[in-house]
């Protein structure tokens, strides 16, 4: 047997990708013909033949990974290790051509299909058991045109890269607050962040997108081309296809903002929340005040305060922040002039997959006296875990967009409230999940709908999705009927087709 052929067949026999020296001939070792147990979107057990899997792998530039392949375990993981799932196969795509091949394969075999970008999904819908996981994490890139104030971001990118590239020219577009979050999930769901009150949600700055829809076709979605698809992907999540490229408008903004955090003793919670109820409405668009309530385990003293970003003229920062500072005597005042990109990275974790977590969330129309009492009297700390409650500040430019202008209808919200607990992976989660659900019963009556990107695993049951999209739901169904009539993309806040 010739050496090349021997290597190829032994690698195939091992079902593995061998590390090759740089000077190796440019061929790849094919998969063996191994049948794989899988599941369809509607839950039927099927057997996928080895031959079509092998063919998909050979046509892709990226790789198809089966359970015993190198890289499978890394590729199947998402941020929250509670979602410990085992797809039948993973398509690690590297570009639009691969995405089209993977979507065609999924549709032809009617496979349960998950799409992963940054893997931050709170509902765990970006992975699945026994389906096909289309993993976009090898498809990352950002291009900025400073003179045209535009950025193009590939579908698997993380937002920190966009912040970094754009800020090199004192340009910005609103993204989330943790830089290892995926642009793919964040933007299709809405996209709140530190400069959203000034410039709108991420979707309000999306000028066009390239989408591979369920039929495997490539479509450019913009106000002029596939306008209904363009409308739907701005808030309708991953329901209609896989966005392979996002085009954003960028805004001029100085690199140095005033940001950080300020905390008061938990005993000041009522005063802090009362100030927030008023000032959160009146504050200039340049100020984002994200409420933070931190309750350490075992009844240890808690803190209430804000994550702050003021992106206006630095000389005005002191007066804009005065109402916040004057509400009490802070335990910590770490608000200072700082680099915007550094602020965007300040919430990153070194080992983001180390902790399992559970989050309940809902939009609050206002910080009413009822909500204040519910928080002050009703949110106690978990007996042996830290509890975090936040309200991500909305309003400003976010609220000046019409509820039907994009698929995201919650323009009237004061903010997005979340209540979460985390624990070391491996602990029994049931106690923690039950505990958060119990505390949430006191907060939920003060919420209206929820942010699809923060929905917990139960959030998409029954009529909640229909109601949550409010009057936009019917139009979303029409978009779904056109672009995904068989509901290939169902692992999301699912809009069910009616055709
Ligand atoms: P993934 O888990 O990879 O994907 C989630 C879903 O998005 C997938 O199931 C799929 O349906 C869809 N999807 C992903 N990529 C694509 C694509 N290219 N095309 C079409 N559909 C796609 N949200 C905010 O708005 N602001 C914040 O500041 C913010 N901060 C967060 C901080 C942390 C630590 C976490 C965990 C979440 C945060 N979120 C925030 C919520 C965040 O928007 C969602 O978790 C979002 O789904 C993350 O996107 P992802 O690509 O990382 O997720």
XYZ file of C-alpha atoms and ligand atoms in Angstrom:
552
model
C 0.000 0.000 0.000
C 1.342 3.432 -0.903
C 2.193 5.609 2.121
C -0.483 8.240 1.407
C -3.187 5.625 0.990
C -2.095 3.836 4.174
C -2.266 7.061 6.189
C -5.649 7.881 4.759
C -7.195 4.515 5.505
C -5.737 4.274 9.015
C -7.056 7.731 9.876
C -10.432 6.836 8.501
C -10.393 3.638 10.510
C -9.783 5.671 13.640
C -12.551 8.066 12.665
C -10.173 10.854 13.545
C -8.502 13.900 12.050
C -4.754 13.394 12.291
C -2.553 16.387 13.012
C -0.464 16.741 9.864
C 2.782 18.573 9.396
C 2.592 21.670 7.218
C 4.270 19.961 4.266
C 1.632 17.229 4.096
C -0.151 16.728 0.826
C -3.401 18.671 0.714
C -5.958 15.972 1.214
C -8.267 15.308 4.135
C -9.083 11.981 5.641
C -12.666 11.035 4.994
C -15.049 9.726 7.604
C -15.783 6.067 7.657
C -19.261 5.035 6.539
C -20.785 4.873 10.019
C -24.531 5.034 10.472
C -25.631 7.418 13.203
C -28.787 7.480 15.334
C -30.476 10.844 15.034
C -33.767 12.581 15.565
C -35.966 14.689 13.291
C -37.390 18.091 14.116
C -40.688 16.510 15.090
C -39.002 13.991 17.347
C -38.877 10.847 15.190
C -35.905 8.528 15.731
C -34.019 7.885 12.481
C -30.766 6.357 11.334
C -28.554 8.588 9.235
C -26.540 6.663 6.692
C -22.781 6.975 6.847
C -22.516 7.698 3.116
C -24.430 11.007 3.113
C -22.536 12.155 6.220
C -19.280 11.351 4.493
C -20.416 13.205 1.405
C -21.362 16.284 3.426
C -17.963 16.218 5.086
C -16.144 15.906 1.809
C -18.035 18.838 0.252
C -17.537 21.182 3.207
C -14.427 23.254 3.765
C -15.033 22.855 7.498
C -15.614 19.460 9.064
C -18.403 17.224 10.139
C -17.740 15.884 13.615
C -19.240 12.710 15.019
C -19.189 11.749 18.677
C -15.826 9.969 18.556
C -14.007 12.625 16.510
C -11.406 14.976 17.930
C -12.978 18.347 18.553
C -16.519 17.008 18.973
C -16.573 17.590 22.718
C -15.288 21.150 22.398
C -17.689 21.942 19.563
C -20.796 20.614 21.310
C -20.320 22.761 24.399
C -22.123 26.031 25.034
C -21.513 28.679 27.674
C -23.842 27.250 30.302
C -22.622 23.718 31.098
C -26.104 22.771 32.352
C -26.987 22.320 28.694
C -24.900 19.172 28.387
C -26.149 17.827 25.079
C -24.857 15.415 22.461
C -25.759 16.213 18.848
C -25.701 13.301 16.404
C -23.353 15.328 14.265
C -21.804 18.777 14.235
C -21.147 20.773 11.085
C -18.249 23.113 11.868
C -18.806 25.538 9.054
C -16.236 28.035 7.863
C -18.283 30.177 5.483
C -21.538 30.691 3.634
C -20.953 27.785 1.249
C -20.627 25.405 4.211
C -23.716 26.892 5.855
C -25.717 26.198 2.692
C -24.492 22.602 2.561
C -25.340 22.049 6.220
C -28.806 23.594 5.851
C -29.515 21.458 2.760
C -28.423 18.366 4.674
C -30.595 19.270 7.657
C -33.638 19.903 5.480
C -33.205 16.777 3.319
C -32.993 14.585 6.412
C -35.551 16.645 8.382
C -33.068 16.793 11.226
C -33.584 18.562 14.495
C -31.262 21.519 13.916
C -29.504 23.834 16.350
C -27.435 26.890 15.408
C -24.585 28.075 17.617
C -22.652 31.327 17.386
C -21.334 32.510 20.781
C -23.197 29.773 22.689
C -24.665 32.197 25.259
C -28.283 31.130 24.877
C -30.073 31.202 28.241
C -32.593 28.639 27.031
C -29.995 26.167 25.793
C -31.538 26.164 22.321
C -28.207 26.518 20.533
C -27.453 22.852 21.081
C -29.479 19.658 21.005
C -29.442 15.936 21.627
C -29.249 13.683 18.542
C -29.824 16.453 16.014
C -27.491 18.452 13.781
C -25.583 21.297 15.404
C -24.467 23.931 12.903
C -21.520 25.452 14.722
C -20.615 28.909 13.412
C -17.679 29.452 15.775
C -15.146 28.822 13.014
C -16.741 31.531 10.891
C -15.551 34.731 12.536
C -14.470 38.012 10.989
C -15.085 41.748 11.090
C -14.415 44.352 8.401
C -14.790 48.065 9.035
C -15.043 50.852 6.467
C -14.229 53.953 8.527
C -15.046 56.470 5.799
C -18.424 54.932 4.992
C -19.048 54.207 8.698
C -20.045 50.615 8.029
C -19.039 47.261 9.523
C -19.550 43.768 8.141
C -19.528 40.937 10.646
C -19.651 37.242 9.796
C -22.359 35.099 11.352
C -20.227 33.322 13.967
C -18.439 36.377 15.373
C -18.252 37.532 18.976
C -19.126 41.124 19.709
C -15.806 42.066 21.321
C -14.107 41.892 17.961
C -16.537 44.360 16.438
C -16.118 46.773 19.361
C -12.357 46.520 19.036
C -12.188 47.013 15.268
C -14.711 49.861 15.133
C -13.280 51.763 18.116
C -9.918 51.894 16.375
C -11.567 54.712 14.350
C -13.644 56.167 17.221
C -16.665 54.407 15.777
C -19.220 52.250 17.519
C -22.451 50.382 17.031
C -24.502 49.132 19.980
C -23.664 45.621 21.136
C -24.118 43.726 24.411
C -22.185 44.183 27.625
C -20.042 41.021 27.661
C -17.561 40.795 24.847
C -17.616 37.004 24.430
C -21.322 37.059 23.514
C -22.134 36.051 19.935
C -23.296 38.656 17.447
C -25.495 35.975 15.797
C -27.837 35.394 18.712
C -27.588 38.832 20.297
C -28.482 40.786 17.177
C -31.257 38.586 15.792
C -33.029 38.839 19.182
C -32.631 42.619 19.626
C -29.333 43.615 21.199
C -29.283 45.759 24.354
C -26.084 47.366 25.530
C -24.278 50.315 27.048
C -24.845 52.714 24.158
C -28.273 51.475 23.037
C -30.164 54.342 24.676
C -28.037 56.669 22.559
C -27.963 54.766 19.241
C -30.799 52.206 19.498
C -30.743 48.437 19.753
C -28.264 46.473 17.654
C -31.119 45.649 15.245
C -31.842 49.349 14.789
C -28.368 49.689 13.322
C -28.505 46.644 11.086
C -28.634 47.982 7.543
C -28.629 44.622 5.759
C -27.900 40.967 6.356
C -26.983 37.949 4.265
C -29.176 35.040 5.229
C -29.217 31.370 4.277
C -32.881 30.491 4.554
C -34.350 27.037 5.133
C -34.343 26.201 1.411
C -30.560 26.624 1.447
C -30.751 29.743 -0.704
C -28.635 32.812 -0.091
C -30.666 36.016 0.338
C -29.579 39.571 0.941
C -32.124 41.094 3.316
C -32.385 44.888 3.375
C -35.076 47.570 3.091
C -35.143 46.927 -0.687
C -34.422 43.228 -0.981
C -36.504 40.670 0.900
C -37.833 43.474 3.112
C -40.068 41.112 5.092
C -37.104 38.910 5.909
C -35.161 42.024 6.872
C -38.016 43.009 9.175
C -38.263 39.520 10.697
C -34.619 38.925 11.498
C -34.583 42.154 13.503
C -36.077 40.668 16.669
C -37.475 37.379 15.369
C -34.360 35.487 16.438
C -33.069 32.559 14.416
C -36.528 31.637 13.094
C -35.949 32.283 9.403
C -32.428 31.230 8.580
C -28.788 31.613 9.424
C -27.334 35.087 9.083
C -23.936 34.708 7.482
C -23.085 38.408 7.404
C -24.418 41.412 9.301
C -23.932 44.947 7.976
C -24.093 47.680 10.621
C -24.011 51.446 10.509
C -21.394 52.901 12.828
C -21.536 56.102 14.853
C -18.829 58.524 15.839
C -18.074 58.249 19.556
C -15.031 59.217 21.590
C -13.078 56.278 22.901
C -13.082 57.498 26.469
C -16.397 57.161 28.258
C -17.277 57.482 31.929
C -18.063 54.041 33.215
C -17.805 51.411 35.903
C -20.006 50.575 38.859
C -21.336 52.123 42.029
C -22.782 50.179 44.968
C -24.693 51.083 48.120
C -25.572 48.890 51.111
C -28.642 46.775 50.447
C -30.464 48.674 53.192
C -30.614 51.640 50.764
C -32.456 49.566 48.188
C -35.744 51.425 48.508
C -34.064 54.848 48.098
C -31.934 53.654 45.202
C -34.896 52.110 43.401
C -37.062 55.186 43.988
C -34.377 57.408 42.484
C -34.033 54.944 39.578
C -37.782 54.954 38.906
C -37.640 58.688 38.111
C -34.118 59.339 36.952
C -34.058 56.224 34.780
C -36.825 57.850 32.723
C -35.367 61.382 32.630
C -31.679 60.642 32.217
C -30.044 61.737 28.963
C -29.734 59.121 26.223
C -25.968 59.094 26.740
C -26.389 57.541 30.192
C -27.019 53.819 30.648
C -27.838 52.888 34.239
C -28.133 49.146 34.638
C -29.459 48.276 38.079
C -27.507 45.574 39.919
C -28.585 43.830 43.117
C -25.974 41.442 44.478
C -26.892 39.130 47.354
C -24.084 36.957 48.665
C -24.961 33.537 50.131
C -26.060 32.877 53.677
C -27.561 36.279 54.415
C -24.227 38.136 54.157
C -24.700 41.887 53.492
C -25.823 42.607 49.982
C -25.330 45.558 47.686
C -27.492 47.541 45.327
C -26.158 49.832 42.651
C -25.561 50.354 38.975
C -23.362 49.404 36.088
C -22.791 52.777 34.448
C -21.790 54.040 31.039
C -21.972 57.706 30.121
C -20.905 58.237 26.513
C -21.587 61.983 26.337
C -19.142 64.852 26.707
C -16.860 63.900 29.648
C -17.130 67.415 31.089
C -20.835 66.768 31.724
C -20.376 63.420 33.457
C -20.276 64.753 36.982
C -23.605 66.563 36.812
C -25.294 63.704 34.940
C -24.149 61.245 37.613
C -24.944 63.500 40.567
C -28.462 62.099 41.200
C -26.955 58.606 41.370
C -24.126 59.515 43.694
C -26.354 61.566 45.963
C -28.800 58.771 46.723
C -26.672 57.573 49.643
C -23.152 56.872 50.805
C -21.661 54.369 48.380
C -19.727 51.335 49.609
C -17.955 51.269 46.252
C -17.705 54.068 43.720
C -15.685 52.777 40.785
C -17.054 55.088 38.123
C -14.236 56.722 36.249
C -13.115 57.814 32.797
C -12.279 54.684 30.915
C -11.741 53.141 27.534
C -15.013 51.959 25.994
C -13.548 48.654 24.787
C -12.089 47.989 28.249
C -15.517 48.679 29.760
C -17.069 46.286 27.261
C -14.624 43.620 28.417
C -15.005 44.330 32.113
C -17.743 41.714 32.595
C -15.931 38.935 30.723
C -14.963 35.820 32.579
C -11.662 34.015 32.089
C -13.312 30.649 32.015
C -16.793 31.459 30.808
C -17.922 27.851 30.783
C -16.996 27.120 34.394
C -20.319 27.968 36.010
C -23.786 26.634 35.400
C -26.601 29.138 35.798
C -30.317 29.720 35.630
C -32.010 32.986 34.741
C -35.606 34.181 34.910
C -36.347 37.426 33.141
C -39.039 39.822 31.973
C -39.456 43.382 30.744
C -40.596 45.937 33.304
C -42.728 48.798 31.955
C -41.719 50.956 34.943
C -40.062 50.741 38.322
C -43.390 50.990 40.108
C -43.868 51.174 43.865
C -45.190 47.603 43.641
C -42.019 46.406 41.935
C -39.865 48.268 44.470
C -41.666 46.558 47.344
C -41.436 43.187 45.592
C -37.675 43.608 45.237
C -37.036 45.028 48.702
C -39.239 42.560 50.567
C -39.324 39.628 48.159
C -35.849 39.076 46.734
C -33.859 37.257 49.352
C -30.420 35.768 48.800
C -29.995 32.089 48.026
C -28.865 30.208 51.183
C -25.545 29.087 49.700
C -25.083 30.751 46.292
C -24.755 34.346 45.122
C -27.906 35.800 43.644
C -27.851 38.571 41.049
C -30.719 40.710 39.924
C -30.336 43.259 37.145
C -32.393 45.671 35.113
C -30.808 46.457 31.773
C -31.790 50.056 31.109
C -33.984 50.682 28.061
C -35.705 53.856 26.812
C -33.974 56.667 24.941
C -33.414 55.837 21.257
C -34.693 52.283 21.828
C -38.128 53.644 22.721
C -38.332 56.025 19.760
C -38.601 53.164 17.257
C -42.153 52.001 16.544
C -43.285 48.660 17.999
C -44.018 47.369 14.490
C -41.000 48.844 12.705
C -38.960 45.758 13.535
C -40.076 42.373 14.843
C -38.981 43.430 18.351
C -42.117 44.957 19.933
C -41.037 45.842 23.485
C -40.110 49.437 22.757
C -42.052 50.806 25.706
C -40.100 48.912 28.378
C -38.203 50.715 31.101
C -35.782 47.814 31.168
C -35.118 44.111 31.016
C -35.124 42.545 34.478
C -33.216 39.336 35.141
C -32.868 37.238 38.279
C -30.207 34.569 38.291
C -28.163 32.202 40.351
C -25.130 30.179 39.365
C -23.355 27.132 40.747
C -20.346 24.962 40.067
C -21.089 22.527 37.276
C -21.719 19.112 38.723
C -23.912 20.273 41.599
C -27.497 19.127 41.455
C -29.219 22.104 39.778
C -32.784 21.233 40.761
C -32.614 22.964 44.151
C -31.212 26.192 42.633
C -33.657 26.256 39.752
C -36.598 25.639 42.089
C -35.387 28.389 44.375
C -35.122 31.006 41.588
C -38.547 30.033 40.287
C -39.990 30.578 43.756
C -38.407 34.023 44.185
C -39.485 34.906 40.647
C -43.160 34.454 41.536
C -42.859 37.700 43.528
C -41.321 39.663 40.627
C -43.163 38.233 37.644
C -46.458 40.076 38.258
C -44.560 43.328 37.627
C -43.232 42.215 34.230
C -44.747 42.323 30.752
C -43.344 39.850 28.284
C -39.715 38.838 28.079
C -36.611 39.338 25.995
C -36.365 36.318 23.680
C -32.605 36.258 24.187
C -32.972 35.817 27.944
C -35.780 33.249 27.901
C -35.168 30.306 30.233
C -35.731 26.711 29.044
C -39.458 26.884 29.950
C -40.054 30.365 28.553
C -41.120 29.293 25.080
C -43.931 26.947 26.128
C -47.604 27.262 25.225
C -48.753 30.702 24.056
C -45.949 32.683 25.609
C -44.096 33.256 22.325
C -47.278 34.269 20.492
C -48.192 36.750 23.194
C -44.658 37.980 23.594
C -44.460 39.160 19.981
C -47.694 41.064 20.578
C -49.236 42.439 17.358
C -46.117 41.495 15.376
C -46.828 37.791 15.683
C -49.134 37.461 12.654
C -46.611 39.153 10.416
C -43.864 36.910 11.782
C -45.951 33.863 10.851
C -46.167 35.158 7.274
C -42.394 35.604 7.144
C -41.968 32.115 8.583
C -44.369 30.642 6.008
C -42.283 32.191 3.237
C -38.766 31.429 4.435
C -39.076 28.377 6.697
C -42.386 26.642 5.945
C -41.267 23.289 7.432
C -39.971 24.853 10.650
C -36.409 23.678 10.168
C -35.271 26.456 12.519
C -37.397 25.613 15.530
C -34.897 25.718 18.373
C -35.613 29.321 19.319
C -38.580 31.429 20.484
C -40.396 29.552 17.803
C -42.840 31.106 15.368
C -44.765 28.133 14.023
C -45.538 28.172 10.307
C -49.160 27.701 9.251
C -48.629 26.307 5.757
P -26.009 31.206 20.857
O -26.343 30.387 22.046
O -24.860 30.812 20.024
O -27.265 31.364 19.920
C -28.539 31.636 20.456
C -29.551 31.508 19.334
O -29.351 32.530 18.388
C -29.454 30.217 18.554
O -30.238 29.217 19.184
C -29.974 30.610 17.194
O -31.383 30.463 17.178
C -29.630 32.071 17.077
N -28.449 32.354 16.258
C -27.153 32.357 16.636
N -26.376 32.742 15.613
C -27.194 32.988 14.568
C -26.988 33.436 13.242
N -25.770 33.723 12.758
N -28.067 33.571 12.435
C -29.317 33.312 12.896
N -29.564 32.896 14.146
C -28.502 32.747 14.981
N -28.213 40.308 25.497
C -28.276 41.631 25.212
O -29.097 42.052 24.404
N -27.425 42.510 25.818
C -26.479 42.110 26.700
O -25.757 42.946 27.224
C -26.381 40.730 26.994
N -25.422 40.280 27.839
C -25.298 38.932 28.045
C -24.251 38.473 28.841
C -24.106 37.104 29.079
C -22.969 36.626 29.940
C -25.029 36.197 28.516
C -24.909 34.730 28.804
C -26.061 36.651 27.714
C -26.197 38.012 27.460
N -27.216 38.513 26.649
C -27.287 39.851 26.363
C -28.196 37.607 26.049
C -27.732 37.248 24.640
O -28.240 38.211 23.744
C -28.266 35.875 24.227
O -27.755 34.897 25.087
C -27.885 35.561 22.784
O -28.600 34.440 22.362
C -26.406 35.306 22.668
O -26.031 35.075 21.359
P -24.966 33.921 21.055
O -24.701 33.965 19.602
O -23.837 33.997 21.997
O -25.860 32.665 21.445
